[in-house]
Short mmCIF file of C-alpha atoms in Angstrom, two decimals:
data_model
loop_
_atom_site.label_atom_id
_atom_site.label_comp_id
_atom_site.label_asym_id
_atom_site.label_seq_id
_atom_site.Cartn_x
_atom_site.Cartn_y
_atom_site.Cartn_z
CA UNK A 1 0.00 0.00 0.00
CA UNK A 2 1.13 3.43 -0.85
CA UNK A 3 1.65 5.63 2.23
CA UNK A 4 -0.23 8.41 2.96
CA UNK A 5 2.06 11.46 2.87
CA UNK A 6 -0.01 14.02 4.14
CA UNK A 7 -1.80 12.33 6.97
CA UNK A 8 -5.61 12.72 7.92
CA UNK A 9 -7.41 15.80 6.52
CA UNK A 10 -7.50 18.54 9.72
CA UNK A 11 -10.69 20.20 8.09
CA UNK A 12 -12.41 17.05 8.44
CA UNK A 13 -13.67 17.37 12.40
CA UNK A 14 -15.39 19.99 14.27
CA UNK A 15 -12.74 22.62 13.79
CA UNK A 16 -14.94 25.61 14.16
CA UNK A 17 -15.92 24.37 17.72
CA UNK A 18 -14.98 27.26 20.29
CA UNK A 19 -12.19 26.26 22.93
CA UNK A 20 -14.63 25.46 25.61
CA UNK A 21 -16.73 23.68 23.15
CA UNK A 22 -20.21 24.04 21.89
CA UNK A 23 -23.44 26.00 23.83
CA UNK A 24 -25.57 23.40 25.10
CA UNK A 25 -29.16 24.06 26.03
CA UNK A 26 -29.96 24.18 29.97
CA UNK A 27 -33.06 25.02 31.57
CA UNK A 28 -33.60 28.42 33.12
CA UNK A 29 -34.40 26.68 36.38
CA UNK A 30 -34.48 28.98 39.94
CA UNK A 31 -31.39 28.65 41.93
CA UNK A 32 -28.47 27.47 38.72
CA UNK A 33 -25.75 30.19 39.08
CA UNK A 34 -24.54 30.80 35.96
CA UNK A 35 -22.50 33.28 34.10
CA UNK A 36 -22.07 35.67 31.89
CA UNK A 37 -19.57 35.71 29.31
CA UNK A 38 -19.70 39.45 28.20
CA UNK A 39 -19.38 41.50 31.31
CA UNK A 40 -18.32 38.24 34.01
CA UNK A 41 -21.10 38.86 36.14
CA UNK A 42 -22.06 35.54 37.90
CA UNK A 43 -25.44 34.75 39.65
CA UNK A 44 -27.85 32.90 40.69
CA UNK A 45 -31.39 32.23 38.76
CA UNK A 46 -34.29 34.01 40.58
CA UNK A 47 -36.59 34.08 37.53
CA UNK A 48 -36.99 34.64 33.89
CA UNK A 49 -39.96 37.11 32.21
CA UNK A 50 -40.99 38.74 29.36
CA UNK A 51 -39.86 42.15 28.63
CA UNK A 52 -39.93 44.56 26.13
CA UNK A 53 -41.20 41.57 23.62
CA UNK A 54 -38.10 39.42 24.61
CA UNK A 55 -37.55 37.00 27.38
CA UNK A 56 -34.69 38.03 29.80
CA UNK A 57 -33.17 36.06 32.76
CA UNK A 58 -32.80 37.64 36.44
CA UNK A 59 -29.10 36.67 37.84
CA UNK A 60 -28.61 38.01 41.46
CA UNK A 61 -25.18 37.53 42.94
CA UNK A 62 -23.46 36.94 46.46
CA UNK A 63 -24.22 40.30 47.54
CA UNK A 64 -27.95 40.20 46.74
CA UNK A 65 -27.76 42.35 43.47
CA UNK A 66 -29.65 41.52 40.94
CA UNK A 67 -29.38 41.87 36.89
CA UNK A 68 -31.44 41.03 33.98
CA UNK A 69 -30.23 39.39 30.58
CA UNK A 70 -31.44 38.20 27.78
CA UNK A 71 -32.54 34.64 27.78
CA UNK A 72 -30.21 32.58 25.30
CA UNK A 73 -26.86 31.94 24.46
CA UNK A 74 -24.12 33.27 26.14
CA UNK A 75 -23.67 31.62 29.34
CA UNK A 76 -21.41 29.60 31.22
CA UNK A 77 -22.38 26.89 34.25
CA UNK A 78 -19.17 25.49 35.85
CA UNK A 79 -16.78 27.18 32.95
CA UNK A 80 -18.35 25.69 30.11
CA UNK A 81 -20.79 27.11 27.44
CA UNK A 82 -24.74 26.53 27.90
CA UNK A 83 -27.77 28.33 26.05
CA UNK A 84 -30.39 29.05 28.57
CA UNK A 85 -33.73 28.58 27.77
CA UNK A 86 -37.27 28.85 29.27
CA UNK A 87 -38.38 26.11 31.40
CA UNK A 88 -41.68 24.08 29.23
CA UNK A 89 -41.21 21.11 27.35
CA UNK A 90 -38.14 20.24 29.28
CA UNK A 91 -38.26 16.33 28.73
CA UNK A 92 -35.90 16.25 26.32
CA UNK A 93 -32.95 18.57 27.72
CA UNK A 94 -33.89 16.73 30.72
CA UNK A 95 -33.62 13.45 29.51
CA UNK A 96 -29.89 14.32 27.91
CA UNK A 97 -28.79 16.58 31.70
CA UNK A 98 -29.55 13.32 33.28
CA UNK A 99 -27.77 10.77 31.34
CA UNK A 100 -24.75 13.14 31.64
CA UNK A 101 -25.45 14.33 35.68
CA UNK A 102 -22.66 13.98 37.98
CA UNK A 103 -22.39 14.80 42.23
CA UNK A 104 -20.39 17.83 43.25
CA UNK A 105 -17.27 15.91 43.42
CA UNK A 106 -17.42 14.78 40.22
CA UNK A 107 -18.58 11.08 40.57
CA UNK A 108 -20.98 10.33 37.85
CA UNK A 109 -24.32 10.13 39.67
CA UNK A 110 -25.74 6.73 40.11
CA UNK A 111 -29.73 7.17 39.53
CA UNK A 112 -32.02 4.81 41.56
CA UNK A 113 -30.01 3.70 44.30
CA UNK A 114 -30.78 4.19 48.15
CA UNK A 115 -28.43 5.34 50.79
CA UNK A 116 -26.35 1.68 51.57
CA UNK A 117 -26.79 0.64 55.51
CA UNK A 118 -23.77 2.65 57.60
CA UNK A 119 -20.67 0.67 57.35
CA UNK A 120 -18.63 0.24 60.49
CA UNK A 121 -15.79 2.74 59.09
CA UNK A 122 -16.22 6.26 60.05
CA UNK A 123 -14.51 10.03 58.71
CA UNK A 124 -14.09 12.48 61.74
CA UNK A 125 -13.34 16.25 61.41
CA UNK A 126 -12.96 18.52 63.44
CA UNK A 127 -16.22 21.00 63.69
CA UNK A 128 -20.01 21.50 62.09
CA UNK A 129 -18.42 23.90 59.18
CA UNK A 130 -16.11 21.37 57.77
CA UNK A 131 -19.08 18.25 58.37
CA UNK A 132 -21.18 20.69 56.02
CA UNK A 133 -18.66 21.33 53.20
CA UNK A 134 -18.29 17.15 53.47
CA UNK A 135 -21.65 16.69 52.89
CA UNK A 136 -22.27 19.36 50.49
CA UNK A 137 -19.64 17.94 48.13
CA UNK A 138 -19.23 14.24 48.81
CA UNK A 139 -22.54 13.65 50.19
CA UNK A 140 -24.12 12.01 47.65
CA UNK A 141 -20.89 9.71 47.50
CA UNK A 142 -20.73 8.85 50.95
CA UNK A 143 -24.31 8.02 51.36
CA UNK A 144 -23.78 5.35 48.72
CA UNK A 145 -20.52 3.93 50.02
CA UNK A 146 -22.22 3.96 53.44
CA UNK A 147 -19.90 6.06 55.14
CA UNK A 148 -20.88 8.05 57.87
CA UNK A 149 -19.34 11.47 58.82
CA UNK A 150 -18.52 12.09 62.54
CA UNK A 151 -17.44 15.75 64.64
CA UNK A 152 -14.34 15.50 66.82
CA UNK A 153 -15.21 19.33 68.00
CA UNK A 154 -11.49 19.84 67.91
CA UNK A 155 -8.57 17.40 68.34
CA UNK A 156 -7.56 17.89 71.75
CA UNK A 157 -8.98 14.39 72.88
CA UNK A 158 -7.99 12.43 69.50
CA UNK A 159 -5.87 9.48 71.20
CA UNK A 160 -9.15 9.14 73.44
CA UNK A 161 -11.12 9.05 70.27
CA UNK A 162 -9.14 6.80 68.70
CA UNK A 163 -9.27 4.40 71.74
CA UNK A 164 -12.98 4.62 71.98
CA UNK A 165 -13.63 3.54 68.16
CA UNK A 166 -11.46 0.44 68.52
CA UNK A 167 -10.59 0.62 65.06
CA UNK A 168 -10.22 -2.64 62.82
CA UNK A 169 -9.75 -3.77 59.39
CA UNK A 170 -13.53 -4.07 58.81
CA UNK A 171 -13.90 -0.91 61.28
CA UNK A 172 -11.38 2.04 59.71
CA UNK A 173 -11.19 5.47 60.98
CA UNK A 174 -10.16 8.49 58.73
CA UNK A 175 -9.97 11.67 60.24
CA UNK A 176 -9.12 15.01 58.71
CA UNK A 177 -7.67 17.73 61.04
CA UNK A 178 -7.54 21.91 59.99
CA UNK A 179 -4.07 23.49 60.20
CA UNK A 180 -2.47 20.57 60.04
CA UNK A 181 1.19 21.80 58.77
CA UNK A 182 4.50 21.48 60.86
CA UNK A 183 5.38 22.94 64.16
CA UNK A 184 1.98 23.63 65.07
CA UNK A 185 -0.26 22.43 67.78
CA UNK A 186 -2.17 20.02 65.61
CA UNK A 187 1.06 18.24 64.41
CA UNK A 188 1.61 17.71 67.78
CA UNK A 189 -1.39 16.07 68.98
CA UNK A 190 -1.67 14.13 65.70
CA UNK A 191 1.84 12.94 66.19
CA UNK A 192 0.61 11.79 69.64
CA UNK A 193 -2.02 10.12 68.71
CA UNK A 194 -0.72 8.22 66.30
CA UNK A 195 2.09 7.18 68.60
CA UNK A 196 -0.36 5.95 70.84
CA UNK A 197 -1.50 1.74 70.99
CA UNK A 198 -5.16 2.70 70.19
CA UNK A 199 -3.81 3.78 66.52
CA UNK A 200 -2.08 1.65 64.08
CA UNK A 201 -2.64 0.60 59.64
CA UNK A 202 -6.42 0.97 60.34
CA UNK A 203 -6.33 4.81 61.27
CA UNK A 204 -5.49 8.00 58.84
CA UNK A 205 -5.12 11.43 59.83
CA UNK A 206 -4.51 13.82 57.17
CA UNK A 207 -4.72 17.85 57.46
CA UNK A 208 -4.75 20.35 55.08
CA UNK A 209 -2.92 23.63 56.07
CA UNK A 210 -6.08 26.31 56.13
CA UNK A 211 -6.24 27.98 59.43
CA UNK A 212 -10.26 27.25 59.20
CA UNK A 213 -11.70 25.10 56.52
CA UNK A 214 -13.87 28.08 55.83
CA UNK A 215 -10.51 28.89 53.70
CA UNK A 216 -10.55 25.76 51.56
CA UNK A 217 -13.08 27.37 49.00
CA UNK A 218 -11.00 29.22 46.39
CA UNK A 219 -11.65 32.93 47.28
CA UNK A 220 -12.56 33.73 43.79
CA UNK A 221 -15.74 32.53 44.88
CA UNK A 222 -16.12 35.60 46.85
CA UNK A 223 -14.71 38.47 44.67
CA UNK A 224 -11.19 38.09 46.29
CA UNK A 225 -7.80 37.27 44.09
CA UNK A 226 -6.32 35.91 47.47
CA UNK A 227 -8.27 35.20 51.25
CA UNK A 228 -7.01 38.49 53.35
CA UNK A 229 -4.67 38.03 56.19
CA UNK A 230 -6.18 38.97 59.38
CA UNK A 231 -4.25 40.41 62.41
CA UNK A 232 -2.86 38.02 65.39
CA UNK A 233 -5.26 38.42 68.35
CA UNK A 234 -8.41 39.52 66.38
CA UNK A 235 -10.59 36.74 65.98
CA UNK A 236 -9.84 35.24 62.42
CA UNK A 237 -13.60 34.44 61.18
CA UNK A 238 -15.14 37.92 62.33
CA UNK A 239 -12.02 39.54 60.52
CA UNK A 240 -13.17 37.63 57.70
CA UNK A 241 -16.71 38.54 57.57
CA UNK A 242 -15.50 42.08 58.43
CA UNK A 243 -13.68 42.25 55.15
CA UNK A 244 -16.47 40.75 53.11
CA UNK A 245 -18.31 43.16 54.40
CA UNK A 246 -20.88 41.50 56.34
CA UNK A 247 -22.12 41.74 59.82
CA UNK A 248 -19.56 40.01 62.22
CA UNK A 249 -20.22 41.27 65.72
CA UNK A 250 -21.80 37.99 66.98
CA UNK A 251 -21.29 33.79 66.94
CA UNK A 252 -25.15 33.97 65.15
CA UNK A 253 -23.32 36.66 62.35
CA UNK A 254 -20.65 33.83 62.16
CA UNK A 255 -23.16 31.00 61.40
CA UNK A 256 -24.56 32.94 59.00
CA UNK A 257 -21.79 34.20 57.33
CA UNK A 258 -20.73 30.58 57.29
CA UNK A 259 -24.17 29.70 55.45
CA UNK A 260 -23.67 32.67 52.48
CA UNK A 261 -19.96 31.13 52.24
CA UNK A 262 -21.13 27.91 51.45
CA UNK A 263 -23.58 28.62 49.46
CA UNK A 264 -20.79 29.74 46.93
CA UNK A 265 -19.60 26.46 46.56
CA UNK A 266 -21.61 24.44 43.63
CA UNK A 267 -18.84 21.25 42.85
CA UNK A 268 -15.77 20.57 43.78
CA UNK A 269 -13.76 22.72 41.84
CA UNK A 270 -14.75 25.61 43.94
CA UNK A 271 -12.59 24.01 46.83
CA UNK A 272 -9.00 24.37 47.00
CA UNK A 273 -6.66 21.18 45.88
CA UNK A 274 -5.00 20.67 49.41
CA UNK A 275 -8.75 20.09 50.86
CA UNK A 276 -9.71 17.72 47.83
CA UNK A 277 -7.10 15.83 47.50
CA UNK A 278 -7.13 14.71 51.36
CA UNK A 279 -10.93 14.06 51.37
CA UNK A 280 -10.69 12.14 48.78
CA UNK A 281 -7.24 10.00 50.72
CA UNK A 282 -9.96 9.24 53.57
CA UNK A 283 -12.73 8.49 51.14
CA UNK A 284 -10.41 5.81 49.49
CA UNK A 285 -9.14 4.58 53.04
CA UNK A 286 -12.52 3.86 54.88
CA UNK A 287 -13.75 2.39 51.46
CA UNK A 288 -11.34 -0.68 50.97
CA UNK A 289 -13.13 -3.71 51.05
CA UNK A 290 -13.11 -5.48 54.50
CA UNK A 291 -10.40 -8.67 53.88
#
């Protein structure tokens, strides 16, 4: 056979396609935050209308603004390129959104299956805030595996923990600890712990180095190139809410504040790496089939 000298024809595919690929359609439904492209304003869906003989699209963001645009192409949901268009006849798009749906970590989303019993393995961390990004993320995940997330309210007491769980191979503890870098206070107790008889191959702490996990979503999230550094001996999340703006003054500002943080944080890839990648570590750990 005579070789071909000039290879395949590079006309032949979809080479018009943009870079992020090709609008597809997505329902205009209440509550998808979307973007868009032209002016980088990002939002959340509070309702579409008719105006002015066109339909337009309502997009209020973090700090309760809202904006109106016209209903269409133009948009992007999670960085790629999606046509909005009026809720109907949805039973197609649906149909297509479904058999292409995935959980906020990523997993593709198993349809029809029940939570599995609780398995004997556990994940522990460390307060309420970081159980709630968990569960916001991996929940769907977790509930399947049947892994159930625990609070340590801090790590003071781990070695005790550890010692009351009797870990096993068929009963593994994972358990992720904030601030967990060198030289601090957390090494030490971690170091401790697992030092101690109660621990042993059937027991993983890993950290990720965030003061508060609160710092584990990517501050773009909330208008900022970087999270601000706030002053020793000022509290560090009424600083925050301080700088965002917010009110701050008391624990029930905090909670709240907490509550508009999270809501920022659609999938997984609004949460820094060093927080992923650890979750993930226990995920795997407390997952391995019992021998």
């Amino acid at each position: 056979m005579t070789p071909d000298r000039y290879g395949a024809d590079v006309l032949s595919g979809d080479w018009r396609a943009p870079r992020r690929g090709r609008s597809v359609p997505l329902p205009a439904e209440v509550g998808v935050v979307v973007e868009d492209v032209e002016t980088g304003w990002c939002g959340a869906i509070t309702r579409v209308e008719k105006a002015g003989g066109m339909h337009v699209v309502h997009l209020e963001d973090r700090r309760g603004r809202s904006k109106a645009f016209p209903l269409g192409p133009g948009f992007l949901l999670d960085g790629r390129p999606v046509e909005l268009v009026a809720v109907k006849d949805t039973t197609a798009i649906d149909a297509a959104r479904k058999a292409t749906t995935r959980t906020a970590s990523g997993s593709r989303a198993v349809a029809g299956v029940t939570a599995r019993v609780a398995a004997g393995s556990r994940i522990f961390v460390e307060g309420r805030h970081d159980a709630e990004l968990v569960e916001k993320v991996w929940g769907d995940d977790l509930r399947i595996e049947g892994v159930v997330v625990e609070l340590l309210e801090g790590v003071d007491d781990l070695t005790s923990v550890i010692r009351d769980f009797k870990p096993t191979a068929r009963r593994r503890m994972g358990v992720l600890v904030d601030h967990l870098v060198p030289g601090t206070k957390e090494a030490r107790i971690v170091a401790g712990a697992m030092a101690s008889p109660y621990a042993g191959e059937h027991v993983l702490v890993v950290g990720h180095p965030y003061i508060d996990v609160w710092q584990s979503v990517r501050p773009e999230r909330l208008g900022w190139q970087q999270w601000p550094v706030i002053p020793r001996g000022r509290s560090w999340k009424h600083g925050i809410l301080a700088e965002l703006g917010w009110p701050h003054e008391s624990q029930a500002d905090v909670a709240r504040g907490w509550k508009q943080i999270l809501a920022t944080v659609r999938t997984y890839a609004d949460l820094q790496p060093e927080l992923l990648g650890r979750v993930e570590e226990l995920i795997d750990f407390v997952t391995v089939p019992s021998p």
